[in-house]
Coordinates of C-alpha atoms in Angstrom, one line a residue:
Chain A
M1 CA 117.4 75.5 78.4
R2 CA 114.8 73.3 76.8
H3 CA 112.3 74.4 79.4
R4 CA 112.9 78.0 78.4
R5 CA 112.4 77.3 74.8
L6 CA 109.1 75.5 75.5
V7 CA 107.9 78.4 77.6
E8 CA 108.7 80.8 74.8
I9 CA 106.9 78.6 72.2
L10 CA 103.8 78.3 74.4
V11 CA 103.7 82.1 75.0
G12 CA 104.1 82.7 71.3
I13 CA 101.3 80.3 70.3
F14 CA 99.0 81.9 72.9
V15 CA 99.7 85.5 71.9
V16 CA 99.4 84.8 68.2
A17 CA 96.1 82.9 68.7
G18 CA 94.7 85.7 70.9
V19 CA 95.7 88.4 68.5
L20 CA 94.2 86.5 65.6
A21 CA 91.0 86.1 67.5
L22 CA 90.9 89.8 68.2
A23 CA 91.6 90.6 64.6
H24 CA 88.9 88.2 63.4
L25 CA 86.5 89.7 65.9
S26 CA 87.0 93.3 64.9
I27 CA 87.7 93.0 61.2
G28 CA 86.2 89.7 60.1
L29 CA 83.0 89.6 62.2
A30 CA 82.4 93.3 62.8
R31 CA 83.6 94.3 59.3
R32 CA 84.1 97.9 60.5
E33 CA 87.0 100.1 59.4
V34 CA 88.9 100.6 62.6
V35 CA 90.6 103.7 61.3
R36 CA 87.8 105.5 59.6
G37 CA 85.5 105.6 62.7
Q38 CA 81.9 104.5 62.6
G39 CA 78.9 105.7 60.7
Y40 CA 75.6 105.0 62.4
T41 CA 73.1 104.6 59.7
V42 CA 73.2 102.8 56.3
K43 CA 71.5 103.8 53.2
A44 CA 70.3 101.5 50.5
V45 CA 69.2 101.3 46.9
A46 CA 67.1 98.3 46.3
G47 CA 68.1 97.0 49.7
V48 CA 71.8 97.1 49.0
E49 CA 74.1 99.1 51.3
I50 CA 75.8 101.9 49.3
G51 CA 77.2 104.2 51.9
R52 CA 77.1 105.8 55.3
V53 CA 75.5 108.7 57.0
A54 CA 78.5 110.9 58.0
R55 CA 76.8 113.7 59.9
I56 CA 73.4 114.9 60.8
A57 CA 73.0 118.7 61.5
L58 CA 70.3 121.3 61.7
T59 CA 70.5 124.2 59.2
D60 CA 67.8 126.9 58.9
Y61 CA 65.3 124.7 60.9
Q62 CA 65.7 121.9 58.5
G63 CA 67.6 118.7 59.0
E64 CA 70.6 118.2 56.9
V65 CA 72.1 114.8 56.4
L66 CA 75.6 114.4 55.1
M67 CA 76.1 111.1 53.4
S68 CA 79.1 109.5 52.0
I69 CA 78.1 107.2 49.1
D70 CA 80.1 104.6 47.3
G71 CA 81.7 106.3 44.3
S72 CA 80.7 103.5 41.9
V73 CA 77.0 104.2 42.5
K74 CA 75.4 106.6 40.1
L75 CA 72.4 108.5 41.5
Q76 CA 70.1 110.7 39.5
A77 CA 69.6 114.3 40.7
D78 CA 65.9 113.7 41.4
S79 CA 66.5 110.6 43.5
I80 CA 64.2 110.4 46.6
A81 CA 65.7 110.0 50.0
S82 CA 63.4 108.6 52.7
I83 CA 63.9 107.7 56.3
R84 CA 62.9 104.1 56.9
T85 CA 63.1 101.6 59.7
R86 CA 64.6 98.2 59.5
G87 CA 61.8 95.7 60.3
L88 CA 59.3 96.7 62.9
I89 CA 61.6 98.0 65.6
G90 CA 65.0 98.0 64.0
E91 CA 67.3 101.0 63.5
K92 CA 66.7 103.9 61.2
L93 CA 68.2 104.1 57.7
I94 CA 68.0 106.2 54.7
A95 CA 66.5 104.6 51.6
I96 CA 67.2 106.1 48.3
S97 CA 64.9 105.4 45.4
P98 CA 66.3 106.3 42.0
G99 CA 64.7 109.1 39.9
G100 CA 64.4 109.5 36.2
D101 CA 66.6 112.6 35.6
D102 CA 69.4 112.5 33.1
E103 CA 71.6 114.6 35.4
L104 CA 73.6 112.6 38.0
L105 CA 74.4 113.8 41.5
V106 CA 78.0 115.0 41.9
D107 CA 80.2 115.1 44.9
G108 CA 78.8 117.8 47.2
G109 CA 75.4 117.8 45.5
A110 CA 72.2 117.6 47.4
I111 CA 69.1 115.5 47.2
V112 CA 66.0 117.7 47.6
E113 CA 63.3 115.1 47.2
T114 CA 62.9 113.7 50.7
E115 CA 60.3 111.7 52.7
P116 CA 60.1 111.9 56.5
A117 CA 60.1 108.9 58.8
V118 CA 57.0 107.0 59.2
D119 CA 55.6 107.5 62.6
L120 CA 54.3 104.2 63.9
E121 CA 52.0 105.9 66.5
Q122 CA 50.5 108.1 63.8
M123 CA 49.9 105.1 61.6
I124 CA 48.3 103.2 64.4
S125 CA 46.0 106.1 65.4
K126 CA 45.1 106.6 61.7
F127 CA 44.2 103.0 61.6
V128 CA 42.2 103.0 64.8
F129 CA 40.4 106.3 64.5
G130 CA 39.7 106.0 60.8
K131 CA 39.3 109.3 58.9
K132 CA 39.6 111.5 61.9
D133 CA 42.4 113.7 60.4
Chain B
M1 CA 72.1 95.4 125.1
L2 CA 71.6 98.0 122.5
L3 CA 75.0 99.4 123.1
D4 CA 76.5 96.0 122.7
A5 CA 74.8 95.5 119.3
L6 CA 75.9 99.0 118.2
Q7 CA 79.5 98.3 119.3
K8 CA 79.4 95.1 117.3
V9 CA 78.2 97.0 114.2
G10 CA 81.0 99.6 114.8
H11 CA 83.6 96.9 115.2
I12 CA 82.5 95.2 112.0
V13 CA 82.6 98.5 110.0
L14 CA 86.0 99.5 111.3
H15 CA 87.3 96.0 110.7
S16 CA 86.2 95.9 107.1
L17 CA 87.3 99.5 106.5
S18 CA 90.8 98.6 107.6
A19 CA 90.7 95.5 105.4
V20 CA 89.7 97.6 102.4
G21 CA 92.6 100.0 103.3
R22 CA 95.1 97.2 103.4
M23 CA 93.9 95.9 100.1
G24 CA 94.2 99.3 98.6
L25 CA 97.7 99.8 99.8
F26 CA 98.6 96.3 98.5
L27 CA 97.3 97.3 95.1
L28 CA 99.3 100.6 95.3
Q29 CA 102.4 98.6 96.1
I30 CA 101.9 96.2 93.2
V31 CA 101.4 99.2 90.8
V32 CA 104.5 101.0 92.0
C33 CA 106.6 97.8 91.7
A34 CA 105.1 97.1 88.3
L35 CA 106.1 100.5 87.0
T36 CA 109.7 100.5 88.3
P37 CA 112.6 98.3 87.2
P38 CA 113.9 95.7 87.6
W39 CA 111.3 93.7 85.7
K40 CA 111.5 89.9 85.6
G41 CA 110.6 89.2 82.0
R42 CA 111.4 85.5 82.3
L43 CA 108.9 85.1 85.1
V44 CA 106.2 87.0 83.2
L45 CA 106.6 84.6 80.3
N46 CA 106.1 81.6 82.8
R47 CA 103.0 83.2 84.2
I48 CA 101.6 83.9 80.7
V49 CA 101.8 80.2 80.0
F50 CA 100.2 79.5 83.4
I51 CA 97.4 82.1 83.2
G52 CA 97.0 82.2 79.5
T53 CA 98.0 79.2 77.5
Q54 CA 96.8 76.7 80.1
S55 CA 93.4 78.4 80.2
V56 CA 92.7 78.2 76.5
L57 CA 91.0 74.9 76.6
V58 CA 88.6 75.8 79.4
I59 CA 87.9 79.2 77.7
A60 CA 87.2 77.5 74.4
L61 CA 84.7 75.1 76.0
T62 CA 82.9 77.7 78.1
G63 CA 82.9 80.2 75.2
G64 CA 81.5 77.7 72.7
F65 CA 78.7 76.5 75.0
T66 CA 77.8 80.1 76.1
G67 CA 77.4 81.1 72.5
M68 CA 75.4 78.0 71.7
V69 CA 73.0 78.4 74.6
L70 CA 72.6 82.1 73.9
A71 CA 71.5 81.2 70.3
L72 CA 69.1 78.6 71.5
Q73 CA 67.4 80.9 74.1
G74 CA 67.6 84.0 72.0
Y75 CA 66.1 82.3 69.0
H76 CA 62.9 81.3 70.8
A77 CA 62.5 84.8 72.3
L78 CA 63.2 86.6 69.0
S79 CA 61.1 84.4 66.8
R80 CA 58.0 85.4 68.9
F81 CA 58.4 88.9 67.5
G82 CA 59.4 87.7 64.1
S83 CA 62.8 89.2 64.6
D84 CA 64.9 86.0 64.4
A85 CA 67.2 87.8 62.0
F86 CA 68.6 89.6 65.0
L87 CA 69.9 86.4 66.5
G88 CA 73.5 87.1 65.3
P89 CA 73.6 90.6 66.9
L90 CA 72.0 89.3 70.1
V91 CA 74.6 86.6 70.5
A92 CA 77.5 88.8 69.4
M93 CA 76.6 91.8 71.5
S94 CA 75.9 89.8 74.6
L95 CA 79.2 88.0 74.3
V96 CA 81.4 90.9 73.3
R97 CA 80.0 93.4 75.8
E98 CA 79.2 91.3 78.8
L99 CA 79.5 87.5 78.8
G100 CA 82.9 87.2 77.2
P101 CA 84.9 89.4 79.6
V102 CA 82.9 88.3 82.7
V103 CA 82.7 84.6 82.1
A104 CA 86.3 84.4 80.9
A105 CA 87.4 86.3 84.0
L106 CA 85.4 84.0 86.3
M107 CA 86.9 80.9 84.6
V108 CA 90.4 82.3 85.0
T109 CA 89.6 83.2 88.6
G110 CA 88.6 79.6 89.3
R111 CA 91.5 78.0 87.4
A112 CA 94.5 80.3 87.8
G113 CA 93.5 82.8 90.6
S114 CA 93.0 80.0 93.2
A115 CA 96.3 78.4 92.2
I116 CA 98.1 81.8 92.6
T117 CA 96.6 82.2 96.1
A118 CA 97.6 78.7 97.1
E119 CA 101.1 79.1 95.7
I120 CA 101.8 82.4 97.4
G121 CA 100.1 81.2 100.6
I122 CA 102.5 78.2 100.7
M123 CA 105.4 80.4 100.0
R124 CA 104.3 82.6 103.0
I125 CA 103.8 79.7 105.5
S126 CA 107.0 77.9 104.4
E127 CA 108.9 81.2 104.9
Q128 CA 110.0 81.4 101.2
L129 CA 108.8 85.0 101.1
D130 CA 110.8 85.9 104.2
A131 CA 113.8 84.1 102.7
M132 CA 113.6 86.4 99.7
E133 CA 113.2 89.4 101.9
L134 CA 116.3 88.4 103.8
M135 CA 118.3 88.1 100.7
G136 CA 117.6 91.8 100.3
L137 CA 115.2 91.2 97.5
N138 CA 111.7 92.4 97.2
P139 CA 109.4 89.3 96.9
F140 CA 106.8 91.5 95.3
R141 CA 108.8 91.6 92.1
Y142 CA 109.2 87.9 92.0
V143 CA 105.8 86.5 92.9
V144 CA 103.2 89.3 92.5
V145 CA 104.2 91.6 89.7
P146 CA 104.8 88.9 87.1
N147 CA 101.3 87.6 87.8
L148 CA 99.8 91.1 87.3
L149 CA 101.6 91.7 84.0
A150 CA 100.8 88.3 82.7
A151 CA 97.1 88.6 83.7
M152 CA 96.9 92.0 81.9
I153 CA 98.3 90.5 78.8
A154 CA 96.4 87.2 78.9
M155 CA 92.9 88.3 79.9
P156 CA 92.1 90.4 76.8
L157 CA 93.5 87.7 74.5
L158 CA 91.5 85.0 76.3
T159 CA 88.4 87.2 76.1
A160 CA 88.8 87.7 72.4
M161 CA 89.1 83.9 71.9
F162 CA 86.0 83.4 74.1
D163 CA 84.0 85.9 72.0
V164 CA 85.0 84.5 68.6
I165 CA 84.4 80.9 69.7
G166 CA 81.1 81.9 71.2
I167 CA 79.9 83.8 68.1
W168 CA 80.7 80.8 65.9
G169 CA 79.0 78.5 68.5
G170 CA 75.9 80.6 68.1
Y171 CA 76.3 80.4 64.3
L172 CA 76.5 76.6 64.6
I173 CA 73.2 76.4 66.5
G174 CA 71.4 79.2 64.6
V175 CA 72.3 78.0 61.2
R176 CA 72.8 74.3 61.5
T177 CA 70.2 73.4 64.1
L178 CA 67.6 76.2 63.9
G179 CA 67.8 76.7 60.1
M180 CA 68.6 80.3 59.8
S181 CA 70.5 81.5 56.8
G182 CA 74.2 81.7 57.5
G183 CA 74.5 84.9 55.5
T184 CA 71.9 86.7 57.6
Y185 CA 73.6 85.7 60.8
L186 CA 77.0 87.0 59.8
A187 CA 75.7 90.1 57.9
E188 CA 73.6 91.2 60.9
V189 CA 76.6 90.7 63.2
A190 CA 78.7 92.8 60.9
Q191 CA 75.9 95.4 60.8
Y192 CA 75.6 95.9 64.5
L193 CA 78.9 94.9 66.1
E194 CA 81.0 98.1 66.5
W195 CA 84.6 98.6 67.4
S196 CA 83.5 100.4 70.5
D197 CA 81.7 97.3 71.7
I198 CA 84.8 95.2 71.2
S199 CA 87.2 97.8 72.8
G200 CA 84.8 98.2 75.7
G201 CA 84.9 94.4 76.3
I202 CA 88.7 94.4 76.0
W203 CA 89.0 97.2 78.6
K204 CA 86.8 95.3 80.9
S205 CA 88.8 92.1 80.6
L206 CA 92.0 94.1 81.3
T207 CA 90.6 95.5 84.5
F208 CA 89.3 92.0 85.4
G209 CA 92.8 90.7 85.0
V210 CA 94.0 93.3 87.5
I211 CA 91.3 92.3 89.9
I212 CA 92.0 88.6 89.7
C213 CA 95.7 89.1 90.3
W214 CA 95.2 91.7 93.0
V215 CA 92.8 89.7 95.1
S216 CA 94.4 86.3 94.7
C217 CA 97.9 87.7 95.5
Y218 CA 96.6 89.6 98.5
K219 CA 94.8 86.6 99.9
G220 CA 97.9 84.4 99.4
W221 CA 100.2 87.0 100.8
H222 CA 98.1 87.3 104.0
A223 CA 97.3 83.6 104.3
G224 CA 97.0 82.3 107.9
F225 CA 98.9 79.5 109.4
G226 CA 99.1 76.0 108.1
A227 CA 97.2 74.1 105.4
E228 CA 94.0 75.4 106.8
G229 CA 95.0 79.0 106.5
V230 CA 96.0 78.4 102.8
S231 CA 92.8 76.6 102.0
R232 CA 90.7 79.3 103.6
A233 CA 92.7 82.0 101.8
T234 CA 92.1 80.2 98.5
T235 CA 88.3 80.0 99.0
Q236 CA 88.1 83.6 100.1
A237 CA 90.2 84.7 97.1
V238 CA 87.9 83.0 94.6
V239 CA 84.7 84.3 96.2
L240 CA 86.0 87.8 96.6
A241 CA 87.4 88.0 93.1
S242 CA 84.2 86.7 91.6
V243 CA 82.1 89.2 93.5
L244 CA 84.4 92.1 92.7
I245 CA 84.4 91.2 89.0
L246 CA 80.6 91.3 88.8
V247 CA 80.3 94.5 90.8
W248 CA 83.1 96.2 88.9
D249 CA 81.5 95.0 85.7
Y250 CA 78.4 97.0 86.5
F251 CA 80.4 100.1 87.0
M252 CA 82.4 99.6 83.9
T253 CA 79.3 99.1 81.9
S254 CA 77.6 102.2 83.2
V255 CA 80.7 104.2 82.3
L256 CA 81.7 102.6 79.1
F257 CA 78.5 102.1 77.1
Chain C
M1 CA 135.1 94.0 122.0
D2 CA 132.9 95.3 119.1
A3 CA 129.3 94.3 119.4
M4 CA 128.0 93.1 116.1
I5 CA 124.4 92.8 117.4
R6 CA 123.1 95.0 120.2
V7 CA 119.5 94.8 121.4
V8 CA 118.3 97.5 123.8
D9 CA 115.1 97.1 125.8
V10 CA 113.0 95.6 123.0
H11 CA 109.2 95.2 123.6
K12 CA 106.9 93.5 121.2
A13 CA 103.2 92.4 121.6
F14 CA 101.0 90.5 119.2
D15 CA 97.3 91.3 119.6
E16 CA 98.1 92.9 122.9
V17 CA 99.8 89.7 124.3
P18 CA 103.4 90.7 125.1
V19 CA 105.9 88.3 123.6
L20 CA 109.1 90.3 124.2
D21 CA 109.1 92.3 127.4
G22 CA 112.3 94.4 127.6
V23 CA 115.0 92.3 126.1
S24 CA 118.6 93.6 126.1
F25 CA 121.8 91.9 125.2
S26 CA 124.7 92.1 122.8
I27 CA 126.7 89.6 120.8
P28 CA 130.3 90.4 119.9
K29 CA 131.7 90.2 116.4
G30 CA 132.6 86.7 115.4
H31 CA 130.8 85.0 118.3
F32 CA 128.3 82.2 117.9
A33 CA 125.4 82.6 120.3
A34 CA 122.7 80.1 121.1
L35 CA 119.2 81.3 121.9
I36 CA 117.3 78.7 124.0
G37 CA 114.2 78.5 126.1
R38 CA 110.8 76.9 126.1
S39 CA 108.5 77.2 123.1
G40 CA 106.3 80.2 123.0
H41 CA 108.7 82.3 125.0
G42 CA 109.7 84.5 122.0
K43 CA 112.9 82.9 120.6
S44 CA 111.8 82.9 117.0
V45 CA 110.2 86.4 117.3
L46 CA 113.5 87.7 118.8
L47 CA 115.5 86.2 115.9
R48 CA 113.1 87.9 113.4
H49 CA 113.7 91.2 115.1
L50 CA 117.5 90.7 114.7
A51 CA 117.0 90.1 111.0
G52 CA 114.7 93.1 110.6
L53 CA 111.7 91.0 109.6
V54 CA 109.7 92.3 112.5
R55 CA 109.9 95.8 114.0
P56 CA 109.9 96.2 117.8
D57 CA 107.0 98.2 119.4
R58 CA 109.6 99.8 121.6
G59 CA 113.4 99.6 121.9
Q60 CA 116.2 99.3 119.4
V61 CA 118.1 96.6 117.5
F62 CA 121.5 97.6 116.3
V63 CA 123.4 95.6 113.8
D64 CA 126.9 96.8 113.1
G65 CA 125.9 100.1 114.7
E66 CA 122.9 100.7 112.5
D67 CA 119.4 100.8 114.0
L68 CA 117.2 98.4 112.0
A69 CA 114.0 100.0 113.1
H70 CA 114.9 103.3 111.5
L71 CA 116.3 102.1 108.2
G72 CA 114.2 102.7 105.1
G73 CA 113.4 99.9 102.7
H74 CA 116.4 100.4 100.5
A75 CA 119.0 100.7 103.3
L76 CA 117.5 97.8 105.0
R77 CA 117.8 95.7 101.9
R78 CA 121.4 96.6 101.5
L79 CA 122.2 95.7 105.1
R80 CA 120.4 92.4 104.7
R81 CA 122.7 91.3 101.9
R82 CA 125.3 90.9 104.7
F83 CA 122.9 88.5 106.5
G84 CA 122.2 84.9 106.0
F85 CA 119.1 83.2 107.4
V86 CA 118.5 79.4 107.7
F87 CA 114.8 78.9 108.3
Q88 CA 113.2 76.2 110.3
G89 CA 111.7 74.5 107.3
G90 CA 114.6 75.4 105.0
A91 CA 112.3 77.7 103.0
L92 CA 113.8 76.5 99.7
F93 CA 111.9 77.7 96.6
D94 CA 110.1 74.6 95.7
S95 CA 109.7 75.4 92.0
M96 CA 113.5 75.6 91.6
T97 CA 116.2 73.0 91.5
V98 CA 118.9 72.8 94.2
L99 CA 121.3 74.6 91.8
D100 CA 118.8 77.4 91.1
N101 CA 118.0 77.7 94.8
V102 CA 121.6 78.2 95.7
A103 CA 122.3 80.3 92.7
F104 CA 119.2 82.6 93.3
P105 CA 120.9 85.1 95.6
L106 CA 124.0 85.2 93.3
R107 CA 122.0 85.8 90.2
E108 CA 119.5 88.3 91.7
C109 CA 121.6 90.2 94.2
L110 CA 125.1 90.2 92.7
R111 CA 124.2 89.7 89.0
L112 CA 127.3 87.6 88.5
P113 CA 128.0 86.1 85.1
E114 CA 126.7 82.6 84.8
R115 CA 130.1 81.0 84.9
S116 CA 131.1 82.3 88.3
V117 CA 127.6 81.6 89.6
R118 CA 128.2 77.9 88.8
E119 CA 131.6 78.0 90.4
R120 CA 130.4 79.5 93.6
V121 CA 127.4 77.2 93.8
A122 CA 129.7 74.2 93.4
T123 CA 131.9 75.5 96.2
A124 CA 129.0 76.1 98.5
L125 CA 127.5 72.7 97.8
A126 CA 130.9 71.1 98.4
Q127 CA 131.1 72.9 101.7
V128 CA 127.9 71.2 102.9
G129 CA 128.8 67.9 101.3
L130 CA 126.1 67.9 98.6
S131 CA 128.1 67.9 95.3
G132 CA 126.2 66.3 92.5
S133 CA 122.7 67.1 93.7
E134 CA 122.3 70.2 91.6
A135 CA 119.5 69.0 89.4
K136 CA 117.2 67.7 92.1
L137 CA 114.0 69.5 93.2
P138 CA 113.4 70.3 96.9
A139 CA 110.6 67.7 97.0
Q140 CA 113.0 65.0 95.9
I141 CA 115.5 65.4 98.7
S142 CA 115.4 64.4 102.4
G143 CA 114.9 66.8 105.3
G144 CA 118.6 66.7 106.2
M145 CA 119.7 67.4 102.7
G146 CA 117.2 70.2 102.5
K147 CA 118.8 71.8 105.6
R148 CA 122.2 71.5 103.9
V149 CA 120.9 73.2 100.8
A150 CA 119.4 75.9 102.9
L151 CA 122.8 76.4 104.6
A152 CA 124.6 76.4 101.3
R153 CA 122.1 79.1 100.0
A154 CA 122.8 81.2 103.1
L155 CA 126.5 80.8 102.8
V156 CA 126.8 81.5 99.2
L157 CA 126.7 85.3 99.6
E158 CA 129.5 85.0 102.2
P159 CA 127.4 86.7 105.0
E160 CA 128.9 88.4 108.0
I161 CA 126.0 87.4 110.2
L162 CA 124.1 84.1 110.0
F163 CA 120.8 83.4 111.8
F164 CA 119.6 79.9 112.3
D165 CA 116.0 79.2 113.3
E166 CA 116.0 75.7 114.8
P167 CA 118.1 74.2 112.0
T168 CA 117.8 70.7 113.3
T169 CA 114.0 70.5 113.9
G170 CA 112.4 67.4 112.5
L171 CA 115.6 65.6 111.9
D172 CA 116.7 62.3 113.6
P173 CA 119.5 62.7 116.2
I174 CA 122.3 61.5 114.0
T175 CA 121.4 63.8 111.1
A176 CA 120.8 66.7 113.6
Q177 CA 124.3 66.1 115.0
S178 CA 125.8 66.2 111.6
I179 CA 124.1 69.4 110.7
L180 CA 125.3 71.0 114.0
D181 CA 128.9 69.8 113.2
L182 CA 128.6 71.2 109.7
I183 CA 127.4 74.6 111.1
A184 CA 130.3 74.6 113.6
R185 CA 132.8 73.8 110.9
C186 CA 131.5 76.5 108.6
Q187 CA 131.6 79.0 111.4
R188 CA 135.2 78.1 112.3
D189 CA 136.2 78.3 108.6
L190 CA 134.3 81.5 107.6
G191 CA 134.3 83.3 110.9
F192 CA 130.8 84.8 110.7
T193 CA 128.8 86.0 113.7
G194 CA 126.0 83.6 114.4
V195 CA 122.8 83.4 116.3
M196 CA 121.0 80.1 116.6
V197 CA 117.7 79.2 118.1
S198 CA 117.9 75.6 119.1
H199 CA 116.4 72.9 121.2
Q200 CA 119.5 70.7 120.9
I201 CA 120.5 71.2 124.5
P202 CA 123.2 70.4 125.5
R203 CA 124.8 69.5 122.2
V204 CA 124.5 73.1 121.0
F205 CA 126.8 74.3 123.8
D206 CA 129.7 72.5 122.2
I207 CA 129.7 74.9 119.3
T208 CA 128.7 78.2 120.8
Q209 CA 130.5 80.7 122.9
Q210 CA 127.5 82.4 124.3
V211 CA 124.1 81.2 125.6
L212 CA 121.0 83.4 126.0
V213 CA 118.0 81.9 127.9
L214 CA 114.7 83.5 127.1
H215 CA 112.0 83.1 129.6
R216 CA 108.6 84.9 129.6
G217 CA 109.8 87.4 127.1
Q218 CA 112.9 88.4 129.1
V219 CA 116.5 87.4 129.1
R220 CA 116.9 85.1 132.0
F221 CA 120.6 84.2 131.5
D222 CA 123.4 85.6 129.3
G223 CA 126.8 84.0 129.6
T224 CA 129.1 81.2 128.4
P225 CA 128.0 77.6 128.3
E226 CA 130.3 76.8 131.2
Q227 CA 128.6 79.4 133.3
L228 CA 125.2 78.0 132.3
R229 CA 126.2 74.5 133.4
V230 CA 126.9 75.6 136.9
S231 CA 123.9 77.8 137.2
T232 CA 121.4 77.0 140.0
D233 CA 118.5 79.0 138.4
E234 CA 115.4 76.7 138.5
V235 CA 114.3 77.7 135.1
I236 CA 117.6 76.7 133.6
L237 CA 117.8 73.5 135.6
G238 CA 114.3 72.7 134.4
L239 CA 115.3 73.4 130.8
L240 CA 118.4 71.2 131.1
G241 CA 116.6 68.5 132.9
A242 CA 113.7 68.3 130.5
E243 CA 116.1 68.1 127.5
D244 CA 118.3 65.5 129.2
A245 CA 115.3 63.3 129.8
A246 CA 114.1 63.7 126.3
G247 CA 117.6 63.1 125.0
S248 CA 117.8 59.8 126.8
N249 CA 114.7 58.7 124.9
G250 CA 116.7 58.9 121.8
R251 CA 114.9 61.8 120.3
S252 CA 114.5 65.5 120.9
R253 CA 111.1 66.2 122.4
N254 CA 110.9 69.6 120.9
G255 CA 112.1 68.3 117.6
L256 CA 108.6 67.3 116.8
E257 CA 107.3 70.8 117.2
T258 CA 106.5 73.0 114.3

């Protein structure tokens, strides 16, 4: 009987430790909401993450990016959204620079001031071939 | 001369094909028994202690050092490109997606798989399996299925422990020895590590658990005569299980990620 | 008389080497038969056929009128619960105590409540003279005690048929004799049909009613011990002579075989 109890205790310790490790891995270290699914790009004001890109779609030959932004962040209507790269070869993100408008963006509103991604090759060719274009 | 050589090739091919077939049938038999009552819960608990709890120490050691060496090597490679901020993700992704499941499985193969083969092999040669059979009981349910269920429960948990300890081992080296900022390490890990990476690793470890149990039980079940037969079966089980884990890992990776 | 075991023209080959080559005989209900012959002439293989552990390549094995070769897994398992089998090495489960070993078939096959399990285990251990050894592990007991435990485990389900595969192998002559006496007493008390592979010639003749001599995969002799003793067949004479010579050395020559 004592043997049985010992086995059960050992199994209990093992399973609890394993589940804790798994929880720490997925919630503590990865800090991703398991239920809400994942966003793929972050956006930042002054380098601080304020939300996620929810969806990217093509409408009338123009790219449309649906972003879900932290409700506590107030963005002016003429804020500028630009596609940037983290570091030299990192992933893409959308950086938002605040504008000067009195009007704030509301839920469902759109940012019209945009800036395309910087193309590294174009930049290099500009640099190498001088004023060619 | 040529015909002899061809015949030899044919013989080897047929021989290995029938071995593969027997192993496949064995797996099928395990699965059928695992899915139908009666289950031996008490035996499963015993096996979880054996495969899981008793492997924790070796998993912690290997996990910690794997993470540490990854950080050491990764740091030197990354700092050449000025991207040493990516050390955290490098360590975490390598561990969670590949090294955690694979190395943990290899350790469990060496520690528990070999013991399972030897145990079943000895039960075979000392006629304990026949004795069960003659009591009208199916020895599969007593010596094979509990191992399978226990391995499927224990492997993902061991892998999660391996990952966590490895990531913190990398943190130790990156932050304490190489002078990174701790915030960068953890923030970048959080940035890049997705639930899909973690779940992929967990799925892998689950299938590795099945492979370990399947191969080591099969080899023990069909152990040859005497001590020599058991020792040969044990060696074969460890080698075959390790190879199968690495090959299967490749296929899992190409499907999962 | 009703035949409990009937074997009809059984053939079996391993890797194309014939081991059994047309074996036929029958054993009446309640009889105790000895299966003797030189090593490697198929005795153990034949015994395994009778228990349904091995299927014949050709021929039939009937136990209580049912053909073992054509029974499915489930029916075979049900029939086997009427069997007991004492293996050469005892085949005790070495991770379990003596109590758990003997209780194993009761708990797993009959699912008896723990109280009656203990009662029946105590009875069985008393029958083989091992009361009080319940808590020991197989590694902690002697070979003779191991055989007794194996016998108790085989008896505990009250089988109608008991098979013995060289139950005295590896024991000293005195212990071997005591095991044989024990088997004989149990057989008298419980009345099971028995088949024993043995090298304990001629002592085994005292406890059996029928002797089968297996030679080169065939039944060379089938009769009572008395008939065997007056046989002039050279194989049998050789068998008896060899064993007598070995017996006078104070040990069983074949007892050292595995």
